[in-house]
Tab-separated table of C-alpha atoms in Angstrom:
chain	number	residue	atom	x	y	z
A	1	MET	CA	9.235	11.844	3.726
A	2	ARG	CA	12.925	12.423	3.211
A	3	LYS	CA	14.291	10.530	0.249
A	4	GLU	CA	16.898	8.723	2.344
A	5	LEU	CA	14.185	7.318	4.632
A	6	GLU	CA	12.186	6.083	1.646
A	7	GLU	CA	15.330	4.505	0.208
A	8	ARG	CA	15.983	2.776	3.533
A	9	LEU	CA	12.520	1.188	3.396
A	10	ILE	CA	12.967	0.127	-0.244
A	11	LYS	CA	16.335	-1.442	0.548
A	12	LYS	CA	15.134	-3.164	3.716
A	13	TYR	CA	11.850	-4.466	2.241
A	14	PRO	CA	12.467	-4.821	-1.511
A	15	ALA	CA	9.565	-7.224	-2.075
A	16	LEU	CA	7.120	-4.680	-0.649
A	17	TYR	CA	8.372	-1.694	-2.584
A	18	LEU	CA	8.935	-3.020	-6.099
A	19	GLU	CA	6.844	-0.209	-7.588
A	20	GLN	CA	8.775	2.482	-5.779
A	21	SER	CA	12.141	0.986	-6.718
A	22	LYS	CA	11.163	1.068	-10.389
A	23	ASN	CA	9.376	4.414	-10.395
A	24	LYS	CA	11.130	7.167	-8.442
A	25	ASN	CA	8.067	9.404	-8.797
A	26	LEU	CA	6.038	7.133	-6.514
A	27	ARG	CA	6.459	8.573	-3.042
A	28	ILE	CA	5.280	7.644	0.433
A	29	GLU	CA	2.734	10.379	1.105
A	30	CYS	CA	3.720	11.538	4.570
A	31	ASP	CA	6.376	13.454	6.457
A	32	ASP	CA	9.204	12.045	8.564
A	33	GLY	CA	7.262	11.828	11.831
A	34	TRP	CA	5.142	8.978	10.499
A	35	TYR	CA	8.191	7.005	9.359
A	36	MET	CA	7.919	4.571	12.277
A	37	ILE	CA	4.271	3.850	11.406
A	38	VAL	CA	5.359	2.951	7.877
A	39	GLU	CA	8.322	0.936	9.169
A	40	THR	CA	6.100	-1.004	11.584
A	41	VAL	CA	3.500	-1.884	8.955
A	42	SER	CA	6.279	-2.880	6.552
A	43	LYS	CA	7.951	-5.130	9.118
A	44	LEU	CA	4.719	-6.928	9.983
A	45	LEU	CA	3.781	-7.413	6.319
A	46	ASN	CA	7.234	-8.748	5.574
A	47	GLU	CA	7.118	-11.149	8.529
A	48	ASN	CA	3.889	-12.745	7.325
A	49	LYS	CA	4.499	-12.750	3.544
A	50	SER	CA	0.784	-12.106	3.331
A	51	TYR	CA	0.562	-9.154	0.964
A	52	VAL	CA	-0.018	-9.356	-2.778
A	53	GLY	CA	1.694	-6.906	-5.108
A	54	ARG	CA	2.133	-3.240	-4.315
A	55	VAL	CA	2.292	-1.536	-0.935
A	56	ARG	CA	1.521	2.169	-0.695
A	57	PHE	CA	0.858	4.699	2.030
A	58	ILE	CA	-1.584	7.474	1.199
A	59	LYS	CA	-3.267	10.344	3.009
A	60	HIS	CA	-6.952	9.762	3.781
A	61	SER	CA	-8.841	12.554	5.577
A	62	GLY	CA	-5.447	13.899	6.628
A	63	PHE	CA	-4.171	10.680	8.186
A	64	LEU	CA	-1.982	7.807	7.042
A	65	LYS	CA	-3.697	4.883	5.342
A	66	PRO	CA	-1.769	1.746	4.330
A	67	ASP	CA	-2.988	0.528	0.953
A	68	PHE	CA	-2.172	-3.000	-0.163
A	69	ALA	CA	-3.767	-6.111	-1.580
A	70	MET	CA	-3.711	-9.139	0.688
A	71	LEU	CA	-4.230	-12.858	0.744
A	72	ALA	CA	-7.784	-13.751	1.771
A	73	SER	CA	-6.472	-16.021	4.517
A	74	LYS	CA	-4.679	-13.081	6.161
A	75	ALA	CA	-7.172	-10.313	5.377
A	76	ASP	CA	-8.527	-9.887	8.917
A	77	TYR	CA	-5.066	-9.814	10.510
A	78	LEU	CA	-3.808	-7.239	8.013
A	79	PHE	CA	-6.960	-5.161	8.382
A	80	GLY	CA	-6.187	-4.970	12.099
A	81	ILE	CA	-2.664	-3.734	11.368
A	82	ALA	CA	-3.841	-1.137	8.834
A	83	ASN	CA	-6.695	0.031	11.048
A	84	MET	CA	-4.373	0.570	13.998
A	85	ALA	CA	-1.784	2.365	11.859
A	86	PHE	CA	-4.459	4.795	10.655
A	87	LEU	CA	-5.567	5.461	14.233
A	88	VAL	CA	-2.022	5.956	15.524
A	89	SER	CA	-1.374	8.584	12.838
A	90	GLN	CA	-4.125	10.597	14.544
A	91	VAL	CA	-2.084	10.917	17.761
A	92	VAL	CA	1.459	11.193	16.342
A	93	CYS	CA	2.934	14.411	14.943
A	94	GLU	CA	3.569	13.983	11.226
A	95	GLN	CA	6.631	16.226	11.422
A	96	CYS	CA	8.599	14.740	14.317
A	97	GLY	CA	6.838	11.645	15.725
A	98	GLU	CA	5.990	13.100	19.151
A	99	ARG	CA	2.523	12.954	20.664
A	100	GLY	CA	0.233	15.251	18.720
A	101	THR	CA	-3.338	16.417	18.255
A	102	GLU	CA	-5.555	16.427	15.184
A	103	LEU	CA	-5.467	19.602	13.105
A	104	SER	CA	-8.602	21.150	11.658
A	105	ASP	CA	-9.692	20.765	8.031
A	106	TYR	CA	-8.126	17.293	7.652
A	107	ARG	CA	-4.576	18.675	7.828
A	108	GLY	CA	-3.190	15.754	9.792
A	109	THR	CA	-1.627	15.674	13.256
A	110	ALA	CA	0.910	17.947	14.927
A	111	CYS	CA	2.576	18.441	18.286
A	112	GLU	CA	2.506	21.860	19.940
A	113	LEU	CA	5.896	22.764	18.433
A	114	HIS	CA	4.624	22.102	14.906
A	115	GLY	CA	1.317	23.919	15.132
A	116	GLY	CA	-0.909	21.586	17.132
A	117	GLU	CA	-2.744	22.325	20.342
A	118	LYS	CA	-1.419	21.430	23.780
A	119	ASP	CA	-1.783	17.678	24.216
A	120	ILE	CA	-3.982	16.869	27.201
A	121	THR	CA	-4.718	13.305	26.071
A	122	SER	CA	-3.086	11.824	29.164
A	123	ASP	CA	-5.770	13.431	31.332
A	124	TYR	CA	-8.512	11.404	29.611
A	125	LEU	CA	-7.005	7.969	29.127
A	126	VAL	CA	-9.227	4.901	29.341
A	127	LEU	CA	-7.043	1.938	30.212
A	128	PRO	CA	-8.191	-1.683	29.956
A	129	CYS	CA	-6.666	-3.072	33.151
A	130	GLN	CA	-4.368	-2.284	36.019
A	131	MET	CA	-0.789	-1.994	34.861
A	132	GLU	CA	2.559	-0.628	35.886
A	133	TYR	CA	3.339	2.983	35.018
A	134	PHE	CA	4.364	3.548	31.434
A	135	GLY	CA	5.370	6.760	29.720
A	136	GLY	CA	2.796	9.111	28.249
A	137	MET	CA	2.984	7.932	24.643
A	138	TRP	CA	2.773	4.240	25.484
A	139	SER	CA	-0.243	4.982	27.665
A	140	VAL	CA	-1.933	6.880	24.827
A	141	LEU	CA	-1.327	3.951	22.453
A	142	ILE	CA	-2.729	1.429	24.942
A	143	SER	CA	-5.793	3.594	25.562
A	144	ASN	CA	-6.438	3.986	21.832
A	145	LEU	CA	-6.077	0.249	21.268
A	146	HIS	CA	-8.580	-0.416	24.057
A	147	LEU	CA	-11.091	2.135	22.744
A	148	LEU	CA	-10.839	0.787	19.197
A	149	ILE	CA	-11.479	-2.753	20.449
A	150	VAL	CA	-14.486	-1.528	22.447
A	151	GLY	CA	-15.770	0.289	19.355
A	152	HIS	CA	-15.468	-2.833	17.201
A	153	GLN	CA	-17.265	-4.878	19.837
A	154	GLY	CA	-20.034	-2.300	20.082
A	155	GLU	CA	-20.594	-2.590	16.334
A	156	LYS	CA	-20.439	-6.394	16.631
A	157	LEU	CA	-17.394	-6.548	14.396
A	158	MET	CA	-15.280	-8.378	16.959
A	159	PRO	CA	-15.912	-11.074	19.586
A	160	LYS	CA	-15.448	-10.157	23.232
A	161	VAL	CA	-11.866	-9.276	24.157
A	162	LYS	CA	-10.376	-9.035	27.635
A	163	ILE	CA	-6.928	-7.499	27.978
A	164	THR	CA	-5.507	-9.315	30.982
A	165	LYS	CA	-1.941	-8.080	31.350
A	166	ILE	CA	0.238	-5.273	29.993
A	167	TYR	CA	3.922	-5.229	30.859
A	168	LYS	CA	7.397	-4.452	29.633
A	169	LYS	CA	9.887	-7.209	28.861
A	170	ASN	CA	13.441	-6.399	27.793
A	171	GLY	CA	12.314	-2.891	26.900
A	172	ARG	CA	9.458	-4.062	24.705
A	173	LEU	CA	5.730	-3.635	25.288
A	174	LYS	CA	3.787	-6.873	25.781
A	175	ILE	CA	0.000	-7.187	25.795
A	176	GLU	CA	-1.801	-10.369	26.834
A	177	TYR	CA	-5.495	-10.862	26.141
A	178	THR	CA	-8.195	-13.472	25.728
A	179	GLY	CA	-10.893	-13.704	23.079
A	180	GLY	CA	-11.012	-11.559	19.968
A	181	ASN	CA	-10.132	-12.617	16.445
A	182	GLU	CA	-7.480	-12.073	13.788
A	183	VAL	CA	-8.347	-8.363	13.587
A	184	THR	CA	-7.579	-8.125	17.306
A	185	ARG	CA	-4.275	-9.914	16.808
A	186	GLY	CA	-3.248	-7.489	14.058
A	187	MET	CA	-4.145	-4.460	16.170
A	188	VAL	CA	-2.279	-5.721	19.223
A	189	ARG	CA	0.753	-6.776	17.197
A	190	PHE	CA	1.014	-3.324	15.613
A	191	ILE	CA	0.871	-1.534	18.976
A	192	GLU	CA	3.452	-3.871	20.533
A	193	GLU	CA	5.899	-3.403	17.676
A	194	TYR	CA	5.385	0.333	17.230
A	195	ALA	CA	5.642	1.081	20.954
A	196	SER	CA	8.814	-0.949	21.295
A	197	ASN	CA	10.638	1.258	18.768
A	198	ILE	CA	9.785	4.675	20.211
A	199	ASN	CA	10.497	6.634	23.362
A	200	GLU	CA	7.711	5.558	25.698
A	201	GLU	CA	7.211	9.065	27.081
A	202	THR	CA	7.533	11.359	24.044
A	203	GLY	CA	6.924	9.034	21.091
A	204	CYS	CA	10.142	10.103	19.389
A	205	PHE	CA	12.445	7.607	17.708
A	206	ASN	CA	15.967	7.551	16.403
A	207	PHE	CA	15.957	8.142	12.654
A	208	ASP	CA	19.421	6.610	12.451
A	209	SER	CA	18.464	3.308	14.070
A	210	ASP	CA	17.746	0.230	11.979
A	211	CYS	CA	14.603	-0.706	13.968
């Protein structure tokens, strides 16, 4: 990640990045395209004051994994955020932030321009309910959220969840649901916040915006 983007995060969330502010050799281990994933996780952690100590972002099997200690009372909620961030890095180009596909040999995610295959994800979306038309990237995010929830339920890691309504309000994605638990809430909150700061069709974002 470009140094100026890292410095923006350190300045905006000083309590989260104490280690990085003291040690310039500690870097966020990803390229610019995953900046908004890092920004979204940082914002949600900062809102809840529920982390303990350091916050890092590392590559795990080629994708972005948030790494932080957390208060026991917030562990499930934060696990939901981290789990969703890891999954989103599998569909977002690490170079530019557009919709991407997984590269072989755990090399991350890339759009067609940056070496990935043609993205045909939109042809195979599984959506949780009827909803108005959204752009391609928002639809991919909603589908991935739904499939992750279904996967957790299948493994009996989450109570039954029913997504009842998905809509846009003042340009921001809103997801209403019943059931679930704190993991569900963290997953949904991440998708709502991330989606609301990107182009709903392409997934791109403005590097110069203050989110």
